[in-house]
Amino acid sequence: VMMADEEVALWDLPSDSDDDDHVHAESMKEQHFTPCIRTDKWFFDDDGPRTELDEPLLVLKRQADWLFWQGDHQGCLDTAKQALAQPDAIRGRQEQREWYDHAARAARHVGHEADAIYFGLKRAEFDNAHDISGRRALARSYMAFGKPVEASRCLHVCLTAQSSVGSLWAELAECYFAQAELPAGAQIDCVGGARTGQQLLCLFGVGCLIRAIAWTRASEKAARGFAKEALSHQCTSLEQRFSEVGKSVALGSACEGNSFGDQALQHVIQDIQTMVEEKPGGPAFDMQPFEQQWFLTAERLPENEDAVPDIEPSEKGAR
């Protein structure tokens, strides 16, 4: 609920809030609003506004919002389930989508894998070429429950629809690194030695990171205000992550000089091509169609000055 400062208490975002929640909050501050929730909590009482109390699911939605932002994710999940148990009362696809969204996100925070995946799959059914937030949220649930293969499949769908979103490439990179099980205190040699599926997964991840950095930099160049600042922080974090990966994965020339452009991507693609040519077929080299498209050829990365601001698809939580 957006109200003037003097009428409400300030809302402190939970520490585990997603980046898009913080961006939303900061953008409201720039417009002289304060992100907040009403302090009277009328939606828990019987004497609230009559027009809204006559809409039971609207009251439940207010309760779900409040419970989620107070950190009571189990309460939010129970409330969402209560609403979804009344399908005849849910008006339209938009409202149904929002309830699946609330339920999936709350279940992930609570650690209920079955509910998070079930409601996440139901929410993803509402995605389209312009809104892939449900599939992206489902990928996060799969990752949270240690299923990076399933998460990568979701992100393949997202990136097929919107390939210019840097943060999507970054999330896909982490899926591949999780599948490769990067060793602590040891290094995987991707430029020599016996070719393995683990090496291939590492190269996939590095290729995704290079694309993530390039697209995020391009979006930063074209952005203004808080969005530009947020993208700058993302670039710094991605570059730091690239350096960290370099300590676990020997990449040869791909890592020289912290280059994140076309040349670095070309080196990675060439290494992948060599690996596939040397040992075609087999479970370790069973590339998905998305991987064949993006990791056997190198597209030209965006030029910063030609970039168009990009709004990342976001996982909308209970608000």
mmCIF file of C-alpha atoms in Angstrom:
data_model
loop_
_atom_site.group_PDB
_atom_site.id
_atom_site.type_symbol
_atom_site.label_atom_id
_atom_site.label_comp_id
_atom_site.label_asym_id
_atom_site.label_seq_id
_atom_site.Cartn_x
_atom_site.Cartn_y
_atom_site.Cartn_z
ATOM 1 C CA VAL A 1 0.000 0.000 0.000
ATOM 2 C CA MET A 2 1.543 3.320 -1.032
ATOM 3 C CA MET A 3 0.692 6.168 1.340
ATOM 4 C CA ALA A 4 2.206 9.461 2.434
ATOM 5 C CA ASP A 5 4.982 9.363 5.054
ATOM 6 C CA GLU A 6 2.959 10.841 7.901
ATOM 7 C CA GLU A 7 0.166 8.277 7.638
ATOM 8 C CA VAL A 8 2.162 5.075 7.905
ATOM 9 C CA ALA A 9 5.233 3.427 9.314
ATOM 10 C CA LEU A 10 8.200 2.843 7.031
ATOM 11 C CA TRP A 11 8.454 -0.594 5.457
ATOM 12 C CA ASP A 12 11.823 -2.331 5.799
ATOM 13 C CA LEU A 13 12.355 -4.919 3.101
ATOM 14 C CA PRO A 14 13.192 -8.404 4.407
ATOM 15 C CA SER A 15 16.830 -9.382 3.946
ATOM 16 C CA ASP A 16 15.862 -12.191 1.570
ATOM 17 C CA SER A 17 13.841 -9.980 -0.762
ATOM 18 C CA ASP A 18 14.548 -10.295 -4.477
ATOM 19 C CA ASP A 19 16.423 -7.547 -6.316
ATOM 20 C CA ASP A 20 13.298 -6.423 -8.163
ATOM 21 C CA ASP A 21 11.601 -5.703 -4.815
ATOM 22 C CA HIS A 22 14.398 -3.324 -3.857
ATOM 23 C CA VAL A 23 14.291 -1.666 -7.275
ATOM 24 C CA HIS A 24 10.536 -1.189 -6.883
ATOM 25 C CA ALA A 25 10.978 0.331 -3.435
ATOM 26 C CA GLU A 26 13.697 2.736 -4.558
ATOM 27 C CA SER A 27 11.712 3.854 -7.597
ATOM 28 C CA MET A 28 8.801 4.710 -5.314
ATOM 29 C CA LYS A 29 11.093 6.773 -3.098
ATOM 30 C CA GLU A 30 12.232 8.737 -6.141
ATOM 31 C CA GLN A 31 8.569 9.621 -6.713
ATOM 32 C CA HIS A 32 8.271 10.805 -3.081
ATOM 33 C CA PHE A 33 6.303 7.799 -1.883
ATOM 34 C CA THR A 34 7.213 5.499 0.957
ATOM 35 C CA PRO A 35 6.821 1.742 0.479
ATOM 36 C CA CYS A 36 4.759 0.569 3.410
ATOM 37 C CA ILE A 37 1.932 -1.538 4.719
ATOM 38 C CA ARG A 38 -1.023 -0.138 6.651
ATOM 39 C CA THR A 39 -0.515 -0.420 10.385
ATOM 40 C CA ASP A 40 -4.159 -0.933 11.354
ATOM 41 C CA LYS A 41 -4.364 -4.380 9.647
ATOM 42 C CA TRP A 42 -8.109 -3.982 9.085
ATOM 43 C CA PHE A 43 -8.073 -7.099 6.903
ATOM 44 C CA PHE A 44 -7.666 -9.259 10.031
ATOM 45 C CA ASP A 45 -10.714 -7.726 11.717
ATOM 46 C CA ASP A 46 -14.459 -7.875 11.177
ATOM 47 C CA ASP A 47 -14.919 -4.105 11.143
ATOM 48 C CA GLY A 48 -12.902 -3.255 8.039
ATOM 49 C CA PRO A 49 -14.213 -1.356 5.004
ATOM 50 C CA ARG A 50 -17.539 -2.925 4.105
ATOM 51 C CA THR A 51 -16.980 -2.891 0.358
ATOM 52 C CA GLU A 52 -13.785 -4.891 0.709
ATOM 53 C CA LEU A 53 -15.015 -7.242 3.418
ATOM 54 C CA ASP A 54 -17.766 -8.255 0.990
ATOM 55 C CA GLU A 55 -14.970 -9.656 -1.215
ATOM 56 C CA PRO A 56 -13.557 -12.606 0.809
ATOM 57 C CA LEU A 57 -10.672 -13.319 -1.581
ATOM 58 C CA LEU A 58 -9.649 -9.662 -1.576
ATOM 59 C CA VAL A 59 -9.382 -9.831 2.207
ATOM 60 C CA LEU A 60 -7.331 -13.023 1.921
ATOM 61 C CA LYS A 61 -5.012 -11.309 -0.534
ATOM 62 C CA ARG A 62 -4.401 -8.445 1.897
ATOM 63 C CA GLN A 63 -3.670 -11.010 4.591
ATOM 64 C CA ALA A 64 -1.293 -12.945 2.324
ATOM 65 C CA ASP A 65 0.591 -9.737 1.455
ATOM 66 C CA TRP A 66 0.959 -8.779 5.095
ATOM 67 C CA LEU A 67 2.047 -12.238 6.228
ATOM 68 C CA PHE A 68 4.674 -12.550 3.496
ATOM 69 C CA TRP A 69 6.327 -9.217 4.235
ATOM 70 C CA GLN A 70 6.264 -9.912 7.945
ATOM 71 C CA GLY A 71 8.269 -13.060 7.262
ATOM 72 C CA ASP A 72 5.396 -15.445 8.027
ATOM 73 C CA HIS A 73 5.810 -17.388 4.809
ATOM 74 C CA GLN A 74 3.939 -20.420 6.153
ATOM 75 C CA GLY A 75 0.981 -18.187 6.965
ATOM 76 C CA CYS A 76 1.118 -16.721 3.468
ATOM 77 C CA LEU A 77 1.215 -20.216 1.950
ATOM 78 C CA ASP A 78 -1.742 -21.380 4.038
ATOM 79 C CA THR A 79 -3.717 -18.285 3.021
ATOM 80 C CA ALA A 80 -2.943 -18.834 -0.658
ATOM 81 C CA LYS A 81 -4.043 -22.458 -0.417
ATOM 82 C CA GLN A 82 -7.268 -21.312 1.257
ATOM 83 C CA ALA A 83 -7.948 -18.985 -1.673
ATOM 84 C CA LEU A 84 -7.067 -21.576 -4.330
ATOM 85 C CA ALA A 85 -9.468 -24.010 -2.659
ATOM 86 C CA GLN A 86 -12.274 -21.653 -3.787
ATOM 87 C CA PRO A 87 -11.829 -21.732 -7.592
ATOM 88 C CA ASP A 88 -15.349 -20.462 -8.236
ATOM 89 C CA ALA A 89 -14.581 -17.298 -6.269
ATOM 90 C CA ILE A 90 -11.419 -16.465 -8.242
ATOM 91 C CA ARG A 91 -12.228 -13.961 -10.956
ATOM 92 C CA GLY A 92 -10.238 -14.416 -14.140
ATOM 93 C CA ARG A 93 -6.801 -15.638 -15.161
ATOM 94 C CA GLN A 94 -4.946 -12.644 -13.715
ATOM 95 C CA GLU A 95 -6.231 -13.278 -10.202
ATOM 96 C CA GLN A 96 -5.568 -17.011 -10.510
ATOM 97 C CA ARG A 97 -2.018 -16.316 -11.677
ATOM 98 C CA GLU A 98 -1.391 -14.038 -8.699
ATOM 99 C CA TRP A 99 -2.505 -16.697 -6.220
ATOM 100 C CA TYR A 100 -0.263 -19.351 -7.788
ATOM 101 C CA ASP A 101 2.537 -16.794 -7.658
ATOM 102 C CA HIS A 102 1.990 -16.144 -3.939
ATOM 103 C CA ALA A 103 1.763 -19.842 -3.117
ATOM 104 C CA ALA A 104 4.888 -20.843 -5.077
ATOM 105 C CA ARG A 105 7.041 -18.089 -3.665
ATOM 106 C CA ALA A 106 5.937 -18.608 -0.069
ATOM 107 C CA ALA A 107 6.469 -22.371 -0.386
ATOM 108 C CA ARG A 108 10.028 -21.830 -1.626
ATOM 109 C CA HIS A 109 10.824 -19.578 1.325
ATOM 110 C CA VAL A 110 9.382 -22.136 3.753
ATOM 111 C CA GLY A 111 11.280 -24.994 2.103
ATOM 112 C CA HIS A 112 8.247 -26.991 0.942
ATOM 113 C CA GLU A 113 9.631 -28.461 -2.268
ATOM 114 C CA ALA A 114 6.489 -30.247 -3.456
ATOM 115 C CA ASP A 115 4.307 -27.154 -3.052
ATOM 116 C CA ALA A 116 6.920 -24.816 -4.533
ATOM 117 C CA ILE A 117 7.285 -26.945 -7.668
ATOM 118 C CA TYR A 118 3.572 -27.719 -8.033
ATOM 119 C CA PHE A 119 2.409 -24.126 -7.699
ATOM 120 C CA GLY A 120 5.401 -22.936 -9.704
ATOM 121 C CA LEU A 121 4.414 -25.175 -12.616
ATOM 122 C CA LYS A 122 0.832 -23.933 -12.412
ATOM 123 C CA ARG A 123 2.068 -20.323 -12.415
ATOM 124 C CA ALA A 124 4.360 -20.947 -15.407
ATOM 125 C CA GLU A 125 1.339 -21.987 -17.482
ATOM 126 C CA PHE A 126 0.417 -18.296 -17.654
ATOM 127 C CA ASP A 127 3.743 -17.235 -19.234
ATOM 128 C CA ASN A 128 4.028 -15.923 -22.775
ATOM 129 C CA ALA A 129 6.717 -14.409 -25.002
ATOM 130 C CA HIS A 130 6.447 -11.074 -23.159
ATOM 131 C CA ASP A 131 6.192 -12.397 -19.602
ATOM 132 C CA ILE A 132 8.415 -15.306 -18.603
ATOM 133 C CA SER A 133 8.471 -14.456 -14.888
ATOM 134 C CA GLY A 134 6.646 -17.654 -13.901
ATOM 135 C CA ARG A 135 9.187 -19.904 -15.597
ATOM 136 C CA ARG A 136 12.014 -17.844 -14.118
ATOM 137 C CA ALA A 137 10.572 -18.180 -10.621
ATOM 138 C CA LEU A 138 10.220 -21.925 -11.177
ATOM 139 C CA ALA A 139 13.917 -22.086 -12.090
ATOM 140 C CA ARG A 140 14.767 -20.398 -8.791
ATOM 141 C CA SER A 141 12.680 -22.978 -6.943
ATOM 142 C CA TYR A 142 14.454 -25.840 -8.685
ATOM 143 C CA MET A 143 17.826 -24.316 -7.777
ATOM 144 C CA ALA A 144 16.752 -23.787 -4.179
ATOM 145 C CA PHE A 145 15.974 -27.502 -3.907
ATOM 146 C CA GLY A 146 19.179 -28.682 -5.566
ATOM 147 C CA LYS A 147 17.851 -29.405 -9.050
ATOM 148 C CA PRO A 148 20.065 -27.363 -11.407
ATOM 149 C CA VAL A 149 19.288 -29.502 -14.472
ATOM 150 C CA GLU A 150 15.573 -28.749 -14.225
ATOM 151 C CA ALA A 151 16.369 -25.092 -13.483
ATOM 152 C CA SER A 152 18.514 -24.819 -16.611
ATOM 153 C CA ARG A 153 15.673 -26.200 -18.748
ATOM 154 C CA CYS A 154 13.377 -23.463 -17.444
ATOM 155 C CA LEU A 155 15.948 -20.775 -18.181
ATOM 156 C CA HIS A 156 16.455 -22.141 -21.702
ATOM 157 C CA VAL A 157 12.782 -21.336 -22.315
ATOM 158 C CA CYS A 158 13.149 -17.878 -20.764
ATOM 159 C CA LEU A 159 16.224 -16.983 -22.818
ATOM 160 C CA THR A 160 14.677 -18.288 -26.023
ATOM 161 C CA ALA A 161 11.992 -15.656 -25.497
ATOM 162 C CA GLN A 162 14.224 -12.868 -24.101
ATOM 163 C CA SER A 163 17.918 -13.384 -24.837
ATOM 164 C CA SER A 164 19.026 -9.829 -23.988
ATOM 165 C CA VAL A 165 18.429 -10.013 -20.220
ATOM 166 C CA GLY A 166 21.812 -10.194 -18.511
ATOM 167 C CA SER A 167 20.556 -11.500 -15.197
ATOM 168 C CA LEU A 168 18.909 -14.485 -16.908
ATOM 169 C CA TRP A 169 22.275 -15.463 -18.392
ATOM 170 C CA ALA A 170 23.830 -15.076 -14.933
ATOM 171 C CA GLU A 171 21.267 -17.407 -13.388
ATOM 172 C CA LEU A 172 21.815 -19.972 -16.140
ATOM 173 C CA ALA A 173 25.573 -19.784 -15.514
ATOM 174 C CA GLU A 174 25.015 -20.754 -11.878
ATOM 175 C CA CYS A 175 22.898 -23.718 -13.002
ATOM 176 C CA TYR A 176 25.793 -25.036 -15.083
ATOM 177 C CA PHE A 177 28.350 -24.436 -12.325
ATOM 178 C CA ALA A 178 26.095 -26.303 -9.894
ATOM 179 C CA GLN A 179 25.845 -29.237 -12.323
ATOM 180 C CA ALA A 180 29.638 -29.233 -12.727
ATOM 181 C CA GLU A 181 30.063 -29.267 -8.928
ATOM 182 C CA LEU A 182 33.035 -26.904 -8.883
ATOM 183 C CA PRO A 183 35.558 -28.325 -6.396
ATOM 184 C CA ALA A 184 36.710 -26.326 -3.382
ATOM 185 C CA GLY A 185 40.443 -25.694 -3.359
ATOM 186 C CA ALA A 186 40.996 -27.470 -6.690
ATOM 187 C CA GLN A 187 40.939 -26.402 -10.319
ATOM 188 C CA ILE A 188 39.228 -27.873 -13.368
ATOM 189 C CA ASP A 189 41.464 -27.621 -16.432
ATOM 190 C CA CYS A 190 39.322 -26.694 -19.441
ATOM 191 C CA VAL A 191 42.252 -26.183 -21.830
ATOM 192 C CA GLY A 192 44.038 -29.502 -21.489
ATOM 193 C CA GLY A 193 43.861 -33.029 -20.164
ATOM 194 C CA ALA A 194 41.081 -35.528 -20.723
ATOM 195 C CA ARG A 195 37.848 -34.002 -21.985
ATOM 196 C CA THR A 196 34.938 -34.484 -19.588
ATOM 197 C CA GLY A 197 31.329 -33.501 -19.214
ATOM 198 C CA GLN A 198 32.339 -31.458 -16.185
ATOM 199 C CA GLN A 199 34.640 -29.343 -18.360
ATOM 200 C CA LEU A 200 31.867 -28.811 -20.880
ATOM 201 C CA LEU A 201 29.435 -27.639 -18.185
ATOM 202 C CA CYS A 202 32.045 -25.210 -16.868
ATOM 203 C CA LEU A 203 32.531 -23.770 -20.351
ATOM 204 C CA PHE A 204 28.752 -23.413 -20.738
ATOM 205 C CA GLY A 205 28.698 -21.482 -17.458
ATOM 206 C CA VAL A 206 31.563 -19.201 -18.475
ATOM 207 C CA GLY A 207 29.899 -18.493 -21.814
ATOM 208 C CA CYS A 208 26.725 -17.503 -19.948
ATOM 209 C CA LEU A 209 28.688 -15.226 -17.602
ATOM 210 C CA ILE A 210 30.353 -13.451 -20.516
ATOM 211 C CA ARG A 211 26.962 -12.836 -22.106
ATOM 212 C CA ALA A 212 25.520 -11.729 -18.747
ATOM 213 C CA ILE A 213 28.250 -9.124 -18.320
ATOM 214 C CA ALA A 214 27.949 -7.872 -21.901
ATOM 215 C CA TRP A 215 24.174 -7.457 -21.797
ATOM 216 C CA THR A 216 24.184 -5.911 -18.320
ATOM 217 C CA ARG A 217 26.847 -3.410 -19.363
ATOM 218 C CA ALA A 218 24.817 -2.535 -22.461
ATOM 219 C CA SER A 219 21.671 -1.989 -20.394
ATOM 220 C CA GLU A 220 23.645 0.126 -17.905
ATOM 221 C CA LYS A 221 24.858 2.430 -20.690
ATOM 222 C CA ALA A 222 21.304 3.092 -21.806
ATOM 223 C CA ALA A 223 19.742 3.397 -18.335
ATOM 224 C CA ARG A 224 19.254 6.424 -16.088
ATOM 225 C CA GLY A 225 18.709 7.152 -12.417
ATOM 226 C CA PHE A 226 18.430 4.332 -9.933
ATOM 227 C CA ALA A 227 18.210 1.719 -12.691
ATOM 228 C CA LYS A 228 21.655 2.757 -13.940
ATOM 229 C CA GLU A 229 23.094 2.531 -10.428
ATOM 230 C CA ALA A 230 21.541 -0.899 -9.857
ATOM 231 C CA LEU A 231 22.886 -2.209 -13.168
ATOM 232 C CA SER A 232 26.335 -0.856 -12.328
ATOM 233 C CA HIS A 233 26.301 -2.868 -9.097
ATOM 234 C CA GLN A 234 25.192 -5.943 -11.049
ATOM 235 C CA CYS A 235 28.102 -5.509 -13.468
ATOM 236 C CA THR A 236 30.567 -5.313 -10.599
ATOM 237 C CA SER A 237 29.110 -8.439 -8.982
ATOM 238 C CA LEU A 238 29.210 -10.368 -12.254
ATOM 239 C CA GLU A 239 32.826 -9.409 -12.908
ATOM 240 C CA GLN A 240 33.754 -10.497 -9.393
ATOM 241 C CA ARG A 241 31.977 -13.795 -9.991
ATOM 242 C CA PHE A 242 33.941 -14.249 -13.229
ATOM 243 C CA SER A 243 37.183 -13.769 -11.288
ATOM 244 C CA GLU A 244 36.063 -16.287 -8.655
ATOM 245 C CA VAL A 245 35.247 -18.867 -11.323
ATOM 246 C CA GLY A 246 38.694 -18.317 -12.809
ATOM 247 C CA LYS A 247 40.182 -19.644 -9.572
ATOM 248 C CA SER A 248 38.317 -22.945 -9.966
ATOM 249 C CA VAL A 249 38.331 -23.280 -13.735
ATOM 250 C CA ALA A 250 41.473 -22.984 -15.892
ATOM 251 C CA LEU A 251 40.232 -21.179 -19.001
ATOM 252 C CA GLY A 252 43.459 -20.130 -20.650
ATOM 253 C CA SER A 253 43.121 -17.129 -22.955
ATOM 254 C CA ALA A 254 39.410 -16.707 -22.215
ATOM 255 C CA CYS A 255 40.303 -15.157 -18.851
ATOM 256 C CA GLU A 256 43.241 -13.025 -19.911
ATOM 257 C CA GLY A 257 42.968 -9.373 -18.990
ATOM 258 C CA ASN A 258 39.464 -9.809 -17.566
ATOM 259 C CA SER A 259 38.085 -9.538 -21.096
ATOM 260 C CA PHE A 260 34.351 -10.089 -21.246
ATOM 261 C CA GLY A 261 33.632 -9.274 -24.894
ATOM 262 C CA ASP A 262 33.467 -10.970 -28.271
ATOM 263 C CA GLN A 263 37.023 -12.315 -28.121
ATOM 264 C CA ALA A 264 36.501 -14.062 -24.773
ATOM 265 C CA LEU A 265 33.246 -15.609 -25.974
ATOM 266 C CA GLN A 266 34.925 -16.784 -29.182
ATOM 267 C CA HIS A 267 37.621 -18.575 -27.149
ATOM 268 C CA VAL A 268 34.997 -20.360 -25.058
ATOM 269 C CA ILE A 269 32.963 -21.395 -28.115
ATOM 270 C CA GLN A 270 36.093 -22.700 -29.843
ATOM 271 C CA ASP A 271 36.956 -24.828 -26.792
ATOM 272 C CA ILE A 272 33.407 -26.228 -26.738
ATOM 273 C CA GLN A 273 33.556 -27.015 -30.464
ATOM 274 C CA THR A 274 36.872 -28.816 -29.989
ATOM 275 C CA MET A 275 35.492 -30.903 -27.135
ATOM 276 C CA VAL A 276 32.398 -31.935 -29.065
ATOM 277 C CA GLU A 277 34.434 -32.805 -32.175
ATOM 278 C CA GLU A 278 36.882 -34.921 -30.155
ATOM 279 C CA LYS A 279 34.214 -36.892 -28.353
ATOM 280 C CA PRO A 280 30.856 -36.646 -30.110
ATOM 281 C CA GLY A 281 27.811 -38.269 -28.573
ATOM 282 C CA GLY A 282 27.563 -39.867 -25.149
ATOM 283 C CA PRO A 283 25.605 -38.738 -22.068
ATOM 284 C CA ALA A 284 28.204 -36.156 -21.021
ATOM 285 C CA PHE A 285 28.014 -34.455 -24.424
ATOM 286 C CA ASP A 286 24.282 -34.741 -25.026
ATOM 287 C CA MET A 287 23.641 -31.075 -25.779
ATOM 288 C CA GLN A 288 20.136 -29.648 -25.647
ATOM 289 C CA PRO A 289 18.835 -27.708 -28.685
ATOM 290 C CA PHE A 290 19.313 -24.445 -26.784
ATOM 291 C CA GLU A 291 22.928 -25.374 -26.054
ATOM 292 C CA GLN A 292 23.583 -26.302 -29.661
ATOM 293 C CA GLN A 293 22.264 -22.908 -30.723
ATOM 294 C CA TRP A 294 24.185 -20.798 -28.196
ATOM 295 C CA PHE A 295 27.368 -22.766 -27.474
ATOM 296 C CA LEU A 296 28.455 -24.021 -30.893
ATOM 297 C CA THR A 297 28.372 -20.585 -32.530
ATOM 298 C CA ALA A 298 29.210 -17.172 -31.111
ATOM 299 C CA GLU A 299 26.924 -14.253 -31.847
ATOM 300 C CA ARG A 300 28.210 -10.690 -31.801
ATOM 301 C CA LEU A 301 27.745 -9.228 -28.332
ATOM 302 C CA PRO A 302 25.952 -5.876 -27.968
ATOM 303 C CA GLU A 303 27.856 -2.639 -28.454
ATOM 304 C CA ASN A 304 27.335 -0.428 -25.422
ATOM 305 C CA GLU A 305 26.508 2.679 -27.415
ATOM 306 C CA ASP A 306 23.812 0.826 -29.398
ATOM 307 C CA ALA A 307 22.098 -0.726 -26.407
ATOM 308 C CA VAL A 308 18.445 -0.322 -25.629
ATOM 309 C CA PRO A 309 17.345 -0.206 -21.954
ATOM 310 C CA ASP A 310 16.043 -3.566 -20.914
ATOM 311 C CA ILE A 311 13.536 -4.238 -18.130
ATOM 312 C CA GLU A 312 14.257 -7.609 -16.642
ATOM 313 C CA PRO A 313 11.386 -10.050 -16.207
ATOM 314 C CA SER A 314 10.764 -10.183 -12.486
ATOM 315 C CA GLU A 315 9.348 -12.666 -10.099
ATOM 316 C CA LYS A 316 6.425 -10.813 -8.596
ATOM 317 C CA GLY A 317 5.919 -11.719 -4.995
ATOM 318 C CA ALA A 318 3.027 -11.118 -2.664
ATOM 319 C CA ARG A 319 2.605 -7.369 -2.390
#
